[in-house]
Coordinates of C-alpha atoms and ligand atoms in Angstrom, one line a residue:
M133 CA 160.0 24.6 190.7
I134 CA 159.3 22.7 187.5
Q135 CA 156.5 24.4 185.4
P136 CA 154.0 21.8 184.4
A137 CA 153.2 21.0 180.8
G138 CA 150.8 23.6 179.3
T139 CA 152.4 26.5 181.2
T140 CA 152.4 29.6 179.1
L141 CA 155.8 31.2 179.0
N142 CA 154.6 34.6 178.1
D143 CA 158.0 36.1 178.9
L144 CA 159.5 34.0 176.2
S145 CA 157.4 35.4 173.4
G146 CA 159.5 38.5 172.8
Q147 CA 163.2 37.6 173.3
P148 CA 164.7 34.4 172.2
L149 CA 166.4 32.3 174.9
D150 CA 170.1 32.4 175.1
C151 CA 170.0 28.6 175.4
L152 CA 167.3 26.0 175.3
I153 CA 168.3 22.8 177.1
V154 CA 166.4 19.7 176.1
G155 CA 166.6 17.1 178.9
G156 CA 166.7 17.7 182.6
G157 CA 169.0 14.9 183.8
P158 CA 172.4 15.5 185.4
A159 CA 173.8 16.8 182.1
G160 CA 171.0 19.3 181.3
L161 CA 170.7 20.5 184.9
T162 CA 174.4 21.1 185.3
A163 CA 174.5 23.0 182.0
A164 CA 171.6 25.1 183.3
L165 CA 173.4 25.9 186.5
Y166 CA 176.5 27.0 184.6
L167 CA 174.6 29.1 182.1
A168 CA 172.5 30.7 184.8
R169 CA 175.6 31.6 186.7
Y170 CA 177.0 33.1 183.4
R171 CA 173.8 35.3 183.6
R172 CA 172.3 33.7 180.5
D173 CA 168.6 33.2 179.9
V174 CA 168.2 29.5 180.0
L175 CA 165.2 27.1 180.0
V176 CA 165.3 23.3 180.5
V177 CA 162.5 21.4 179.0
D178 CA 162.3 17.8 180.3
D179 CA 159.8 15.0 180.0
G180 CA 160.8 13.4 183.3
A181 CA 162.5 10.1 182.3
S182 CA 166.1 10.6 183.5
R183 CA 168.0 7.4 183.8
A184 CA 169.4 8.9 187.0
A185 CA 165.9 8.7 188.5
L186 CA 166.3 4.9 188.5
I187 CA 169.4 4.9 190.6
P188 CA 168.5 3.4 194.0
E189 CA 171.7 4.7 195.6
S190 CA 174.9 5.8 193.8
H191 CA 178.2 5.2 195.6
N192 CA 180.5 6.3 192.9
Y193 CA 179.4 9.9 192.4
P194 CA 182.2 12.0 194.1
G195 CA 181.3 13.9 197.2
F196 CA 178.6 11.6 198.6
S197 CA 180.5 9.1 200.7
D198 CA 177.3 7.7 202.2
G199 CA 175.7 7.4 198.7
I200 CA 172.9 9.4 197.2
S201 CA 169.7 8.3 195.3
G202 CA 169.3 9.4 191.8
E203 CA 166.0 11.3 192.7
A204 CA 167.7 13.2 195.5
L205 CA 170.6 14.2 193.3
L206 CA 168.3 15.4 190.5
D207 CA 166.3 17.4 193.1
R208 CA 169.5 19.1 194.4
L209 CA 170.8 19.8 190.9
G210 CA 167.4 21.3 189.9
E211 CA 167.2 23.5 193.0
Q212 CA 170.8 24.7 192.5
A213 CA 170.2 25.7 188.9
E214 CA 166.9 27.5 189.8
Q215 CA 168.6 29.4 192.6
Y216 CA 170.5 31.3 189.9
G217 CA 167.5 31.9 187.6
A218 CA 167.4 28.8 185.4
R219 CA 163.8 27.9 184.4
R220 CA 162.4 24.4 184.0
L221 CA 159.4 23.2 182.1
R222 CA 157.8 19.8 182.1
G223 CA 157.2 18.7 178.5
R224 CA 158.6 17.0 175.5
V225 CA 160.4 18.8 172.7
E226 CA 158.9 17.1 169.6
A227 CA 160.7 18.9 166.8
L228 CA 163.7 21.2 166.3
R229 CA 164.7 23.3 163.3
R230 CA 166.7 26.3 162.3
E231 CA 165.0 29.5 161.2
G232 CA 167.2 32.4 160.3
G233 CA 169.9 32.6 163.0
L234 CA 167.7 30.9 165.6
F235 CA 166.6 27.5 166.7
V236 CA 162.8 26.9 166.9
A237 CA 161.7 24.1 169.2
H238 CA 158.1 22.7 169.4
S239 CA 156.8 21.5 172.7
D240 CA 153.2 20.9 173.6
G241 CA 151.9 23.4 171.2
K242 CA 154.4 26.1 172.0
S243 CA 157.2 27.4 169.9
L244 CA 160.4 28.2 171.7
H245 CA 163.1 30.3 170.1
A246 CA 166.7 30.1 171.2
R247 CA 170.1 31.2 170.0
R248 CA 171.7 28.0 171.1
V249 CA 170.4 24.5 172.0
L250 CA 172.0 21.9 174.2
L251 CA 170.7 18.4 173.8
A252 CA 171.0 16.4 177.0
T253 CA 168.4 13.8 176.1
G254 CA 170.2 10.6 177.2
I255 CA 169.4 7.0 176.3
V256 CA 166.8 4.4 177.1
D257 CA 168.2 1.0 178.1
D258 CA 166.8 -2.1 176.4
S259 CA 165.5 -4.1 179.4
P260 CA 164.5 -7.8 179.7
D261 CA 160.9 -8.7 179.7
L262 CA 160.5 -9.0 183.5
P263 CA 157.5 -8.2 185.6
D264 CA 158.1 -5.6 188.3
L265 CA 161.1 -4.1 186.5
E266 CA 161.2 -1.1 188.8
Y267 CA 161.1 -3.3 191.9
V268 CA 164.1 -5.4 190.8
I269 CA 166.1 -2.3 189.9
E270 CA 165.3 -0.7 193.2
R271 CA 166.4 -3.9 195.0
G272 CA 169.6 -4.1 193.1
A273 CA 168.8 -7.5 191.5
L274 CA 168.8 -5.9 188.0
R275 CA 171.6 -3.6 187.3
Y276 CA 172.7 -1.9 184.1
C277 CA 176.1 -0.5 184.6
P278 CA 179.0 -2.4 186.2
I279 CA 181.1 0.8 186.2
C280 CA 178.5 2.3 188.4
D281 CA 177.7 -0.4 190.9
A282 CA 179.6 -3.7 190.4
Y283 CA 181.3 -3.0 193.7
E284 CA 177.9 -3.4 195.3
A285 CA 177.7 -6.9 193.7
L286 CA 181.0 -8.0 195.2
D287 CA 181.2 -11.8 195.3
K288 CA 177.5 -12.2 194.3
K289 CA 176.2 -14.7 191.8
I290 CA 176.0 -12.6 188.6
G291 CA 174.3 -13.3 185.3
V292 CA 174.8 -11.3 182.2
L293 CA 171.9 -11.4 179.7
G294 CA 172.2 -10.8 176.0
R295 CA 173.6 -12.0 172.8
A296 CA 176.7 -14.0 173.5
T297 CA 179.3 -11.6 172.2
P298 CA 178.2 -8.4 174.0
A299 CA 177.3 -10.4 177.1
A300 CA 180.7 -12.0 177.1
K301 CA 182.4 -8.6 177.1
K302 CA 180.4 -7.4 180.1
A303 CA 181.0 -10.7 181.9
R304 CA 184.8 -10.5 181.5
F305 CA 184.6 -7.0 183.0
L306 CA 182.5 -8.3 185.9
R307 CA 185.2 -10.9 186.9
T308 CA 186.9 -8.1 188.7
W309 CA 184.2 -8.3 191.4
S310 CA 183.0 -11.9 191.4
R311 CA 184.2 -15.5 190.7
D312 CA 180.6 -16.5 189.9
V313 CA 179.7 -15.0 186.6
T314 CA 177.5 -16.6 183.9
V315 CA 176.8 -15.5 180.4
L316 CA 173.0 -15.9 179.8
A317 CA 173.1 -16.1 176.1
T318 CA 169.9 -15.3 174.2
D319 CA 171.6 -16.8 171.1
A320 CA 173.9 -19.8 170.5
P321 CA 177.4 -18.8 171.4
E322 CA 180.3 -20.0 169.2
P323 CA 182.0 -23.0 170.8
A324 CA 185.3 -21.0 170.7
L325 CA 183.7 -18.2 172.6
A326 CA 182.3 -20.5 175.3
A327 CA 185.7 -22.2 175.6
E328 CA 187.5 -18.9 176.0
L329 CA 185.0 -17.8 178.6
A330 CA 185.4 -21.1 180.5
R331 CA 189.2 -20.6 180.6
T332 CA 188.6 -17.3 182.4
G333 CA 186.2 -18.9 184.8
I334 CA 183.0 -17.6 183.2
K335 CA 180.1 -20.1 182.8
T336 CA 177.8 -20.0 179.8
M337 CA 174.1 -20.8 179.6
A338 CA 172.9 -21.0 176.0
G339 CA 169.3 -20.2 175.3
V340 CA 167.2 -18.2 177.8
A341 CA 163.5 -18.8 177.9
G342 CA 162.5 -16.3 180.5
L343 CA 163.2 -14.4 183.7
T344 CA 161.1 -14.3 186.8
R345 CA 161.5 -12.3 190.0
E346 CA 162.1 -14.1 193.3
E347 CA 162.0 -12.1 196.6
H348 CA 165.5 -10.7 196.3
R349 CA 166.9 -12.6 193.3
I350 CA 166.1 -13.3 189.7
S351 CA 165.3 -16.8 188.3
V352 CA 166.4 -17.6 184.8
R353 CA 164.7 -20.4 182.9
G354 CA 166.7 -22.1 180.1
I355 CA 165.2 -23.4 176.9
N356 CA 165.2 -26.9 178.3
G357 CA 163.3 -25.9 181.4
E358 CA 166.3 -25.7 183.7
M359 CA 166.2 -23.0 186.4
H360 CA 169.1 -20.9 187.8
E361 CA 168.9 -18.2 190.4
F362 CA 171.1 -15.1 190.4
D363 CA 171.7 -12.4 193.0
V364 CA 172.2 -9.9 190.2
V365 CA 171.5 -9.8 186.5
Y366 CA 173.1 -7.3 184.2
P367 CA 171.4 -6.9 180.8
A368 CA 173.7 -6.5 177.8
L369 CA 170.8 -5.8 175.5
G370 CA 171.8 -2.4 174.1
C371 CA 170.0 0.9 174.3
Q372 CA 168.1 3.5 172.3
V373 CA 169.9 6.8 171.9
R374 CA 167.6 9.8 172.1
S375 CA 169.4 11.7 169.4
D376 CA 166.5 11.9 167.0
L377 CA 166.0 15.7 167.3
A378 CA 169.6 16.3 166.1
R379 CA 169.6 13.5 163.6
E380 CA 166.5 14.9 161.9
M381 CA 168.4 18.2 161.5
G382 CA 171.3 16.3 159.8
A383 CA 173.7 16.1 162.8
R384 CA 176.4 13.4 162.5
C385 CA 176.3 10.4 164.8
D386 CA 178.0 7.0 165.1
D387 CA 176.5 3.7 164.2
I388 CA 174.4 3.4 167.3
G389 CA 173.1 7.0 167.2
L390 CA 175.5 8.7 169.7
L391 CA 176.0 12.3 168.5
L392 CA 179.5 13.1 167.3
V393 CA 180.8 16.3 169.0
D394 CA 184.0 18.3 169.0
D395 CA 186.1 19.0 172.1
K396 CA 183.6 21.8 173.1
Q397 CA 180.6 19.4 172.8
K398 CA 179.4 21.0 169.6
T399 CA 177.7 18.8 167.2
S400 CA 178.2 19.0 163.4
I401 CA 175.4 21.7 163.4
D402 CA 176.4 25.2 164.3
G403 CA 175.0 26.3 167.6
L404 CA 173.8 22.8 168.6
Y405 CA 175.6 21.2 171.5
A406 CA 175.2 17.8 173.2
A407 CA 176.2 16.4 176.5
G408 CA 175.9 13.2 178.6
D409 CA 174.7 9.8 177.6
V410 CA 173.5 11.0 174.2
V411 CA 177.2 11.5 173.2
S412 CA 179.1 9.0 175.2
D413 CA 179.1 5.3 175.9
L414 CA 180.7 5.9 179.2
H415 CA 177.3 6.4 180.9
Q416 CA 178.3 8.1 184.1
I417 CA 176.9 11.1 186.0
S418 CA 180.5 12.6 186.3
V419 CA 180.9 12.3 182.5
A420 CA 177.5 14.0 181.9
T421 CA 178.3 16.9 184.3
G422 CA 181.8 17.3 182.9
H423 CA 180.4 17.5 179.3
A424 CA 177.8 20.0 180.6
A425 CA 180.4 22.3 182.1
I426 CA 182.4 22.3 178.8
A427 CA 179.3 22.8 176.7
A428 CA 177.9 25.6 178.8
T429 CA 181.2 27.5 178.9
A430 CA 181.6 27.2 175.1
I431 CA 178.0 28.3 174.6
H432 CA 178.5 31.4 176.9
N433 CA 181.8 32.3 175.2
G434 CA 180.2 32.0 171.7
L435 CA 177.2 34.2 172.5
P436 CA 177.4 38.0 172.2
G437 CA 178.9 39.4 175.4
N438 CA 176.7 40.3 178.4
P439 CA 178.8 42.8 180.3
R440 CA 177.4 44.4 183.5
Ligands
FAD653 C1 169.8 1.7 187.3 C2 170.9 2.7 187.0 C3 171.9 3.0 187.9 C4 172.9 3.9 187.6 N1 173.9 4.1 188.6 C5 174.8 5.1 188.3 C6 175.8 5.4 189.3 O1 175.8 4.8 190.4 N2 176.7 6.3 189.0 C7 176.8 6.9 187.8 O2 177.6 7.8 187.5 N3 175.8 6.7 186.8 C8 174.8 5.8 187.1 N4 173.9 5.5 186.1 C9 174.0 6.2 184.8 C10 173.4 7.6 184.9 O3 172.1 7.6 185.4 C11 173.5 8.3 183.6 O4 174.8 8.3 183.1 C12 173.0 9.8 183.7 O5 171.7 9.8 184.1 C13 173.1 10.5 182.3 O6 172.7 11.8 182.4 P1 172.0 12.5 181.2 O7 171.7 13.9 181.7 O8 172.9 12.4 180.0 O9 170.8 11.7 180.8 P2 169.4 11.3 181.6 O10 169.7 11.4 183.1 O11 168.9 10.1 181.1 O12 168.5 12.6 181.3 C14 167.9 12.8 180.0 C15 166.6 13.5 180.2 O13 166.2 14.0 178.9 C16 164.8 13.9 178.8 N5 164.4 13.9 177.4 C17 164.8 13.1 176.4 N6 164.3 13.4 175.2 C18 163.5 14.5 175.5 C19 162.7 15.4 174.7 N7 162.6 15.2 173.4 N8 162.1 16.4 175.3 C20 162.2 16.7 176.6 N9 163.0 15.9 177.4 C21 163.6 14.8 176.9 C22 164.5 12.5 179.5 O14 163.2 12.4 179.9 C23 165.5 12.7 180.7 O15 164.9 13.3 181.8 C24 172.9 4.6 186.4 C25 171.9 4.3 185.4 C26 170.9 3.4 185.7 C27 169.8 3.1 184.7

């Protein structure tokens, strides 16, 4: 059970946690499962905005041949972690710092002390300005990740929205699944780029004035008033990486804010680990859970032993 915000964790006041996990998506919950099974005292603080919760039905997560919704997967992961003693708290970690040998996190007026911290805070996609965003995502008319779900868009009429260069990259990738792919450029594409796209069978629409939702499709209005309908639109608008807690502590990251980690998922700050979308641009549940297994094992091995 997720403890609601404001819960007093009296039992945390004396002993520091072995590990505080910030973020309760697939990465954070998997790490909690592993650490709980390593018989570590672990708490997940999560403010309830997992990207996975937006997944209507995933068909590429191994083991679920009939597909599974993101919400159902999160529920299962949370229950499995709790079964072994992991605790979960609804709330936002607002600040993190080192004090002596411990980390101190601030969340909703509470101070949480921990020997290790795992950040599994993910990213937030930049989305088009479109009414009923959740509805179009739920219906599969707006999709974010071709690796995840382009198979479900097989032979559909697909638009890729964004600046010409990143949109072209995503459009080329999408040609594996459809002959009908259009770059919906929000800027003016270089003629050489448009020509190169045309040679690979990709159309270009230069200048997008707005998007509207139709029943099952998305209409795109060009700057000259022309309208085009698409079965599926993939934004290529970028994202915000939620790595600020680590960056404020001086952790190294790349030019878009992804945290740089070693082969055990450790950031450049001793004792601070990171997993999932916050460290990788291969935004996949399997990647997040793989990172989590590596990080949790390294955290356990690096803590003082806990023999029976
Ligand atoms: C529409 C859609 C469909 C997708 N389909 C698939 C698919 O089919 N297959 C697949 O493999 N992947 C899919 N993905 C990608 C997948 O959802 C992500 O790769 C995955 O959720 C990453 O897990 P994560 O744990 O790293 O981050 P997230 O799941 O985003 O979880 C991060 C959590 O951290 C919390 N958080 C952030 N900052 C704080 C803070 N300061 N304090 C407390 N909590 C905080 C957030 O609220 C969130 O709950 C899809 C994504 C989208 C948007």
